[in-house]
PDB file of C-alpha atoms in Angstrom:
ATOM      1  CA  UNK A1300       7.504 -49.569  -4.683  1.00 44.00           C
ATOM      2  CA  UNK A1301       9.813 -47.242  -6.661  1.00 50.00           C
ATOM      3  CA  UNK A1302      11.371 -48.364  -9.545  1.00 44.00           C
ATOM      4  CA  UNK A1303      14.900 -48.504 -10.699  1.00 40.00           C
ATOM      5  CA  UNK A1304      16.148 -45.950 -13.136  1.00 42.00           C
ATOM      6  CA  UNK A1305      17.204 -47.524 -15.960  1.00 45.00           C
ATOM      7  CA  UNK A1306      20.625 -47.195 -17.438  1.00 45.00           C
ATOM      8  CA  UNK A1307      19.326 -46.167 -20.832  1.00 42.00           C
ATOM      9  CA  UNK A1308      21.153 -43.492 -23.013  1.00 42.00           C
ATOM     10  CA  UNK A1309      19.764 -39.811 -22.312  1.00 41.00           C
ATOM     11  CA  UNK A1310      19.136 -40.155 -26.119  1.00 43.00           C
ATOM     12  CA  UNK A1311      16.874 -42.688 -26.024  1.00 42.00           C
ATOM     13  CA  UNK A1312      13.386 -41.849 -28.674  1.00 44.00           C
ATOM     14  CA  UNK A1313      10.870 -41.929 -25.701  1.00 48.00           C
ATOM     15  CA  UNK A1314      12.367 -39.114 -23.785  1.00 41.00           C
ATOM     16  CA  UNK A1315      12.654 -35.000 -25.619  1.00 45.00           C
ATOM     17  CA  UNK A1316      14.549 -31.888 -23.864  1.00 43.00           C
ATOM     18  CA  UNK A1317      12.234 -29.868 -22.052  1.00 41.00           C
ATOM     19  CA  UNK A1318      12.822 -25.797 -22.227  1.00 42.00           C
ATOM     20  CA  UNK A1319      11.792 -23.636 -19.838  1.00 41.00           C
ATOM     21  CA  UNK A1320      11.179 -20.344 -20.378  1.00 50.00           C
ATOM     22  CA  UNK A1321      13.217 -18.030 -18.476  1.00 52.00           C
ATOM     23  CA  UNK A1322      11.304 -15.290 -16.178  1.00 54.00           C
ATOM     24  CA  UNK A1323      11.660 -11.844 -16.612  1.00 55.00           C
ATOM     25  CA  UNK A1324      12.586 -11.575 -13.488  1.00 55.00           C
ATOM     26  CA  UNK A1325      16.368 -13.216 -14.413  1.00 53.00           C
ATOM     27  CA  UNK A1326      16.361 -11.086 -17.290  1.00 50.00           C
ATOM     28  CA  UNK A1327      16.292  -7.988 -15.098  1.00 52.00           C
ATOM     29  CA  UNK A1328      19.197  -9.120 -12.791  1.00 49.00           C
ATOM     30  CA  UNK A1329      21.208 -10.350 -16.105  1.00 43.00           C
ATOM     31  CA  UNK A1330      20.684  -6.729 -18.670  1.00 38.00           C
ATOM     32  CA  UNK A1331      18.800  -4.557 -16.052  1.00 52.00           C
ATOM     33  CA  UNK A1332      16.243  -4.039 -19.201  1.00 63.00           C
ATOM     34  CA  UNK A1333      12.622  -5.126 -19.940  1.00 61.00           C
ATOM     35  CA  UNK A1334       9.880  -4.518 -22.872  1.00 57.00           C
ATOM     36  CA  UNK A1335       5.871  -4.177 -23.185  1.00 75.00           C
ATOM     37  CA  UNK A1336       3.727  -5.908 -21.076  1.00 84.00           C
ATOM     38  CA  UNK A1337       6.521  -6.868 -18.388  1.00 90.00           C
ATOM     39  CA  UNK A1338       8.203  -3.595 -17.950  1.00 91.00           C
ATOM     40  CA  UNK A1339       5.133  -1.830 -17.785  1.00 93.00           C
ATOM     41  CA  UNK A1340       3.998  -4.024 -14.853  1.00 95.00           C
ATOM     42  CA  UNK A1341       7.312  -3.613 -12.721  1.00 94.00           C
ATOM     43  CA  UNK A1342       7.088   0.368 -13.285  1.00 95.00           C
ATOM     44  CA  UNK A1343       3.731  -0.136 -12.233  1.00 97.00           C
ATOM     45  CA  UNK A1344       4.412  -1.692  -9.002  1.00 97.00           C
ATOM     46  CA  UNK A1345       7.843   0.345  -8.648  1.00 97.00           C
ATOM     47  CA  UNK A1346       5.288   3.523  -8.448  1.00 98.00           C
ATOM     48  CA  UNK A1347       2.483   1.818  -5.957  1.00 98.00           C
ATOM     49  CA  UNK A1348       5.464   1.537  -3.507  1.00 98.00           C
ATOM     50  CA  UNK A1349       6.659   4.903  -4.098  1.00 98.00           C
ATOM     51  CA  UNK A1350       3.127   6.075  -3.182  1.00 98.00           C
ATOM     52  CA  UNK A1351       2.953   4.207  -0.529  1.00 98.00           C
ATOM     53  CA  UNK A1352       6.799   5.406   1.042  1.00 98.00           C
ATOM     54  CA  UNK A1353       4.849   8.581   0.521  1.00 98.00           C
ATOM     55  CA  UNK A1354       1.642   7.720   2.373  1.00 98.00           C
ATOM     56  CA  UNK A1355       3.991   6.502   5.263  1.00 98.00           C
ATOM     57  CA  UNK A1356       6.132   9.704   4.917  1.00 98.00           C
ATOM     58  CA  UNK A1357       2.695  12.148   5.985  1.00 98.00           C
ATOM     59  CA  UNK A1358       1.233   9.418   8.322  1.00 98.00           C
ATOM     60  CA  UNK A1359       4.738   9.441  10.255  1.00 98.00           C
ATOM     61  CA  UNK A1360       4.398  13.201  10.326  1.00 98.00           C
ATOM     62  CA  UNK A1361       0.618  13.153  11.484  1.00 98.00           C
ATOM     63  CA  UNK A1362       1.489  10.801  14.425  1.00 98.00           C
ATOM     64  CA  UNK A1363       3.810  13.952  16.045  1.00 98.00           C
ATOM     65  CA  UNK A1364       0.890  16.445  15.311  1.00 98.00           C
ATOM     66  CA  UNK A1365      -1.764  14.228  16.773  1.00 98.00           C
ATOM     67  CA  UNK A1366       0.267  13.484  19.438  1.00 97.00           C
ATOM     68  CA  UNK A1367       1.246  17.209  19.999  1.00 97.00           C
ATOM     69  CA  UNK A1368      -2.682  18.126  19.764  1.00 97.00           C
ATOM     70  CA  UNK A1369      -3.510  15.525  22.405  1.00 96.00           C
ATOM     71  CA  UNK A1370      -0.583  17.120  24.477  1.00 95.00           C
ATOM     72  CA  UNK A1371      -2.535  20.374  24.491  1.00 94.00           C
ATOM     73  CA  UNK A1372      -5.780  19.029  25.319  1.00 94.00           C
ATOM     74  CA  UNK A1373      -4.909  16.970  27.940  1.00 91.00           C
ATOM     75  CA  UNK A1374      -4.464  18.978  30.626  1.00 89.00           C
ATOM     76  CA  UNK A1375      -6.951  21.215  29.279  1.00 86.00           C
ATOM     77  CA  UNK A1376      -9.737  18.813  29.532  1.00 88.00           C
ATOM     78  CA  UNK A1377      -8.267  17.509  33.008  1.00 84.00           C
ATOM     79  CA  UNK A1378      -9.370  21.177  33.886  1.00 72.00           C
ATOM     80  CA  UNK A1379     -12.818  20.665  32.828  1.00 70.00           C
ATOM     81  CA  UNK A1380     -13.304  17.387  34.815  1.00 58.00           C
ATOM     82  CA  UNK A1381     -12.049  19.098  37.825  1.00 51.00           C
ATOM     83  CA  UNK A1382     -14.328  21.981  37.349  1.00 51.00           C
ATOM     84  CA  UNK A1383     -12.631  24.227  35.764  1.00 54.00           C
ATOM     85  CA  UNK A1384     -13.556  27.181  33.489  1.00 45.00           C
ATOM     86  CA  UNK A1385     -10.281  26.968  31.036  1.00 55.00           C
ATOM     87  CA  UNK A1386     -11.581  26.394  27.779  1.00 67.00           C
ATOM     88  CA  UNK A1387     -11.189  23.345  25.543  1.00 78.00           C
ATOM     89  CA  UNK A1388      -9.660  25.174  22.617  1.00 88.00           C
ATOM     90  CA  UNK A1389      -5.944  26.033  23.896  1.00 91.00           C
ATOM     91  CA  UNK A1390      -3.574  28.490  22.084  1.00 92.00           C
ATOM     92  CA  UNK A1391      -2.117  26.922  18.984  1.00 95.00           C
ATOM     93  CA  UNK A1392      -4.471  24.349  18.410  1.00 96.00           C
ATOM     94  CA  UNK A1393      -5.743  25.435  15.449  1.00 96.00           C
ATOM     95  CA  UNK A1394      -1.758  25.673  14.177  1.00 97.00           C
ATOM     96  CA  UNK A1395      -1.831  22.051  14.633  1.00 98.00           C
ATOM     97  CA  UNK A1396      -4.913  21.138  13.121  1.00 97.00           C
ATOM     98  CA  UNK A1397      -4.411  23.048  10.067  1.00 98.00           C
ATOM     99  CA  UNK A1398      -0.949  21.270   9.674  1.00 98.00           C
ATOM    100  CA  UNK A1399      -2.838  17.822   9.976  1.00 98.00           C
ATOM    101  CA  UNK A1400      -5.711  19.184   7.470  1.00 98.00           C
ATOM    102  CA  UNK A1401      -2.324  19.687   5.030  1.00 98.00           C
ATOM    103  CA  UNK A1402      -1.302  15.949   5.613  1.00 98.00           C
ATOM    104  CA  UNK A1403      -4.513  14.483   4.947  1.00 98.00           C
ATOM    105  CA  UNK A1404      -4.768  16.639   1.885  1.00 98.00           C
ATOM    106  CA  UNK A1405      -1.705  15.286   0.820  1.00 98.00           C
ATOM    107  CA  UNK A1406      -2.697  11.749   2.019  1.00 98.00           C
ATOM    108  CA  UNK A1407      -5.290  11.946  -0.362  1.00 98.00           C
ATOM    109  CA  UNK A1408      -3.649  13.030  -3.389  1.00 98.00           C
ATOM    110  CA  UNK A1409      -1.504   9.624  -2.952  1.00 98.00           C
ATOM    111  CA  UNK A1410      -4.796   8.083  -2.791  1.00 98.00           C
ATOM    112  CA  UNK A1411      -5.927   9.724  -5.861  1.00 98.00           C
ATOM    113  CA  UNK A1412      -2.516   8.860  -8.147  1.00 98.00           C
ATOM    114  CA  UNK A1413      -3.099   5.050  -6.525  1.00 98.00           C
ATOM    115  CA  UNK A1414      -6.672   4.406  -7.840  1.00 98.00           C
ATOM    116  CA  UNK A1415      -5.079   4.755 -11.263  1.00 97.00           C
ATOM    117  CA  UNK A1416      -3.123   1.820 -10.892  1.00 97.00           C
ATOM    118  CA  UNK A1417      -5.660  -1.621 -10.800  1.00 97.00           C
ATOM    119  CA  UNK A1418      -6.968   0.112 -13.744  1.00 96.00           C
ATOM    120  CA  UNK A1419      -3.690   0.269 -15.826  1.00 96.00           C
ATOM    121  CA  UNK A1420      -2.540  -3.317 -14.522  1.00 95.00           C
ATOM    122  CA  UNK A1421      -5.863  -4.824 -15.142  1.00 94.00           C
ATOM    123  CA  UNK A1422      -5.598  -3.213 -19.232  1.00 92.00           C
ATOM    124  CA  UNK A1423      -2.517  -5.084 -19.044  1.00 91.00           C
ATOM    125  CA  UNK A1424      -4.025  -8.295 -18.386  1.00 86.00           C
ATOM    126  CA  UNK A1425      -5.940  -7.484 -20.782  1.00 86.00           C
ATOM    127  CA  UNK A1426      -3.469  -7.238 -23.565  1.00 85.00           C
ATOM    128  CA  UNK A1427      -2.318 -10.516 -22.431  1.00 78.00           C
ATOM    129  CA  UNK A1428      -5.469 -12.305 -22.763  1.00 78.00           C
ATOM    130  CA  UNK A1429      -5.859 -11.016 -26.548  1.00 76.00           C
ATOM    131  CA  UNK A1430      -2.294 -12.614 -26.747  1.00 73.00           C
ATOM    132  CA  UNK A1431      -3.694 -15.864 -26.487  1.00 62.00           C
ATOM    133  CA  UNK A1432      -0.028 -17.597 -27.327  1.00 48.00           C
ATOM    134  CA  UNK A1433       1.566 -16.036 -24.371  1.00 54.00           C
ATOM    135  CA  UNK A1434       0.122 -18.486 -21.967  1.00 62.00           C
ATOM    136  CA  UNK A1435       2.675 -18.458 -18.908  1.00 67.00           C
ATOM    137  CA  UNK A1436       3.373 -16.093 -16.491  1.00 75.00           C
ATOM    138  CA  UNK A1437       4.965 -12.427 -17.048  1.00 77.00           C
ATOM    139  CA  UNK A1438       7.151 -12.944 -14.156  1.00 84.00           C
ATOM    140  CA  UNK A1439       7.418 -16.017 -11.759  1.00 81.00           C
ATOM    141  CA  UNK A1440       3.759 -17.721 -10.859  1.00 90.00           C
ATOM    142  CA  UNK A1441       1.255 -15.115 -11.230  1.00 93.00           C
ATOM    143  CA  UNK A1442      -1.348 -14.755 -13.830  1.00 91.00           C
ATOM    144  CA  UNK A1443      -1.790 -11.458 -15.357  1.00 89.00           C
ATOM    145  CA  UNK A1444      -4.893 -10.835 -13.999  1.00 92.00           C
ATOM    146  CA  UNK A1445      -3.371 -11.295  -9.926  1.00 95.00           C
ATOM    147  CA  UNK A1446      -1.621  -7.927 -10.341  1.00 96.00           C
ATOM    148  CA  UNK A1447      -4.945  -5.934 -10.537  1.00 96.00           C
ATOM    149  CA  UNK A1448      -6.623  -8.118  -8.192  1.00 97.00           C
ATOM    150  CA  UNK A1449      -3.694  -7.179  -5.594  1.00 98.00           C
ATOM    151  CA  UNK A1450      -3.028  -3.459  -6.539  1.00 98.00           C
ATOM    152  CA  UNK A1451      -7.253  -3.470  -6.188  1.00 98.00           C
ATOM    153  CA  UNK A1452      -6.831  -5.090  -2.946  1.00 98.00           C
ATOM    154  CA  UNK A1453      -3.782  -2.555  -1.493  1.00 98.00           C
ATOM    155  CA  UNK A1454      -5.835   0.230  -2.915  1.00 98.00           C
ATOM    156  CA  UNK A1455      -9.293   0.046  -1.426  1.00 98.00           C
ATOM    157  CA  UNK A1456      -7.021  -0.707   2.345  1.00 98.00           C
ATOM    158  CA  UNK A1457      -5.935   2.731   2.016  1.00 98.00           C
ATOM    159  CA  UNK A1458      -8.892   4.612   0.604  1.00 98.00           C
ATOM    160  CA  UNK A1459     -10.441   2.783   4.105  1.00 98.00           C
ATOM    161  CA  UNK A1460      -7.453   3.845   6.340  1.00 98.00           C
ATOM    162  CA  UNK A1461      -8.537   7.531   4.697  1.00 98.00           C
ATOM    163  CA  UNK A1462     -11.641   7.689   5.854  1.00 98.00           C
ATOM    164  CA  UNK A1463     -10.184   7.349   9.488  1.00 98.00           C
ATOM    165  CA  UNK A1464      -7.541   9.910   8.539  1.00 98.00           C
ATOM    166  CA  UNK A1465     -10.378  11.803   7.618  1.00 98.00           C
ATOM    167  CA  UNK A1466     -12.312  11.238  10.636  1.00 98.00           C
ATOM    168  CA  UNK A1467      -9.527  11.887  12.713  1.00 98.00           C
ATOM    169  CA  UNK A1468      -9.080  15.294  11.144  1.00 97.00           C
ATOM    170  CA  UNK A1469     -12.430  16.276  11.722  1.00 97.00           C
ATOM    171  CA  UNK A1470     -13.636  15.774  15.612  1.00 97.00           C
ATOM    172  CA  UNK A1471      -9.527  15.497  17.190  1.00 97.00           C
ATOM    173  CA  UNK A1472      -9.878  19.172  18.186  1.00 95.00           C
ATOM    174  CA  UNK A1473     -13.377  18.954  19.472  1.00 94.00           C
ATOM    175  CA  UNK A1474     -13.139  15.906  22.133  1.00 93.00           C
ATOM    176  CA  UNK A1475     -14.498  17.088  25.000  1.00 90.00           C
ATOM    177  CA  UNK A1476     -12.798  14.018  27.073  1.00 91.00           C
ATOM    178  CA  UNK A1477      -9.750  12.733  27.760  1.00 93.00           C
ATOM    179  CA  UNK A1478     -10.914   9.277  26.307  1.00 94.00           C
ATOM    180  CA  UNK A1479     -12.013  10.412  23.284  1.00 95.00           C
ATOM    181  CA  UNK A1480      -9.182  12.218  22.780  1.00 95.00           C
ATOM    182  CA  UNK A1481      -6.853   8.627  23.384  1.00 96.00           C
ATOM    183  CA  UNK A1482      -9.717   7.115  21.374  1.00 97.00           C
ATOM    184  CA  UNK A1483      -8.920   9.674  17.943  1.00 97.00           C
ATOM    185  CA  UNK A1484      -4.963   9.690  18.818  1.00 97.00           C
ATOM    186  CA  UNK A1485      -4.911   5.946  18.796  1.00 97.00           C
ATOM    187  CA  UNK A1486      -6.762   5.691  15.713  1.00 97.00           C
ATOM    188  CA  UNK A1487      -4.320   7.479  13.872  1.00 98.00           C
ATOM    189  CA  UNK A1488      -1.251   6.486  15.007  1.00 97.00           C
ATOM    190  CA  UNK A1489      -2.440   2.524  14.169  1.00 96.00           C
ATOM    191  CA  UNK A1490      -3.537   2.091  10.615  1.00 96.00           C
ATOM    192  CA  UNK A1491      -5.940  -1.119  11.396  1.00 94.00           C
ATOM    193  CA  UNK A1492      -6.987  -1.325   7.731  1.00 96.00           C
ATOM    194  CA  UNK A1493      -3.152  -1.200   6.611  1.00 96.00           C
ATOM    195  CA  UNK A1494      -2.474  -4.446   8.537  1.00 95.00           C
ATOM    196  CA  UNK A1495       0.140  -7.583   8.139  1.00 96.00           C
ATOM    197  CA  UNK A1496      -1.618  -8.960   5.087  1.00 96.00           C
ATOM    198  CA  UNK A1497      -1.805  -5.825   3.625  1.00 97.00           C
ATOM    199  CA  UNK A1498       2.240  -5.589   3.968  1.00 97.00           C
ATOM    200  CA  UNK A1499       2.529  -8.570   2.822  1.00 97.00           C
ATOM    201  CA  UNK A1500       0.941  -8.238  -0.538  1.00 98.00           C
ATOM    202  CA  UNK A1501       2.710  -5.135  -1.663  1.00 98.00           C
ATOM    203  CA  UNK A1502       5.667  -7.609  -0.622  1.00 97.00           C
ATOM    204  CA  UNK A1503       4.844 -10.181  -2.525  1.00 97.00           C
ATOM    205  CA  UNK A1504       4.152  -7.533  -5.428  1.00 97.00           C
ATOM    206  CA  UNK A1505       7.762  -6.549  -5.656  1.00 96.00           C
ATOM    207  CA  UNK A1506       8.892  -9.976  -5.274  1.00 95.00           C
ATOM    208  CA  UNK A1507       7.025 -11.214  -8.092  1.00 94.00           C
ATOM    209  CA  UNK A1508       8.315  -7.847 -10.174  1.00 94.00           C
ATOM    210  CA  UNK A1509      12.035  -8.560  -9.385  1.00 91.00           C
ATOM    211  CA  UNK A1510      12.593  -5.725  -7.140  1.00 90.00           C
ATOM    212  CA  UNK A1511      12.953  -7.255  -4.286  1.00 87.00           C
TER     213      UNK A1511
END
């Protein structure tokens, strides 16, 4: 059974004020400024979501040339399976796939700046483990070493979803069927390795770095 509060004096011996340390997080919304270890984790994360904005910018742009090459195909390969001699390269498709090898050049250039990142958050982690007094959390609840676990995590979901970019790339122009050429348009319009949880951690990222 719960016991009574007592009616003793808040100044009683057996009890001390505790302080709590305010996250940097408040500090941000209160002078809009932040030093070493904290700042350089929020610019950190500030620039993984600017890579990704980017990543989404040329995917966006790849679904209307995919789309557009499967466009040209398709009755083009309807042709074929009706006997037809038309051939399965159409006029302008190699317009289209050399704008799509441009994207996925550019896809992978994001790719390339975001490998950088784990590296530079885990140093950072580092720094905070040889500053063995610091013991509680840069921002709200996450140890220092979450942020290159996560940014690792975000990172090797998009070298993945490259590989299908990638793929795509490569054999879209050359299906020789109208369900292979579904099969390639579907697989890059939905980014299966980029999924909910995926979302979710670069949410949870920003959260934790006061930008969201």
């Amino acid at each position: 059974m719960c016991s009574t509060p007592s009616n003793k004096s808040s100044t009683s011996p057996h009890f001390s004020p505790v302080t709590v340390k305010d996250s940097p997080v408040k500090k941000i919304h209160q002078c809009g400024n932040l030093t070493g270890n904290c700042r350089r984790l929020r610019d950190l994360a500030a620039e993984l979501f600017n890579l990704i904005q980017e990543w989404n910018t040329q995917h966006l742009l790849g679904v209307q040339i995919v789309k557009s090459i499967m466009n040209l195909k398709h009755p083009v390969l309807i042709g074929c399976d009706m006997g037809s001699s038309t051939q399965t390269y159409p006029d302008g498709l190699q317009e289209l796939c050399d704008e799509l090898s441009e994207i996925v050049l550019i896809m992978e250039r994001v790719v390339e700046k975001m490998e950088v990142i784990p590296r530079q958050m885990r140093s950072v982690a580092t720094l905070e483990k040889l500053n063995s007094m610091n013991k509680a959390p840069l921002f709200l609840t996450w140890p220092s070493e979450k942020f290159g676990e996560v940014s690792e995590e975000i990172l090797e979901a998009y070298k993945c979803e490259l590989k299908i970019k990638n793929k795509v790339k490569r054999t879209i122009a050359h299906s020789t069927s109208i369900e292979a050429l579904m099969y390639y348009t579907a697989l890059w319009v939905h980014q299966t390795d980029v999924d909910s949880k995926i979302d979710l951690l670069v949410e949870s990222l920003l959260l934790e770095t006061g930008h969201r």
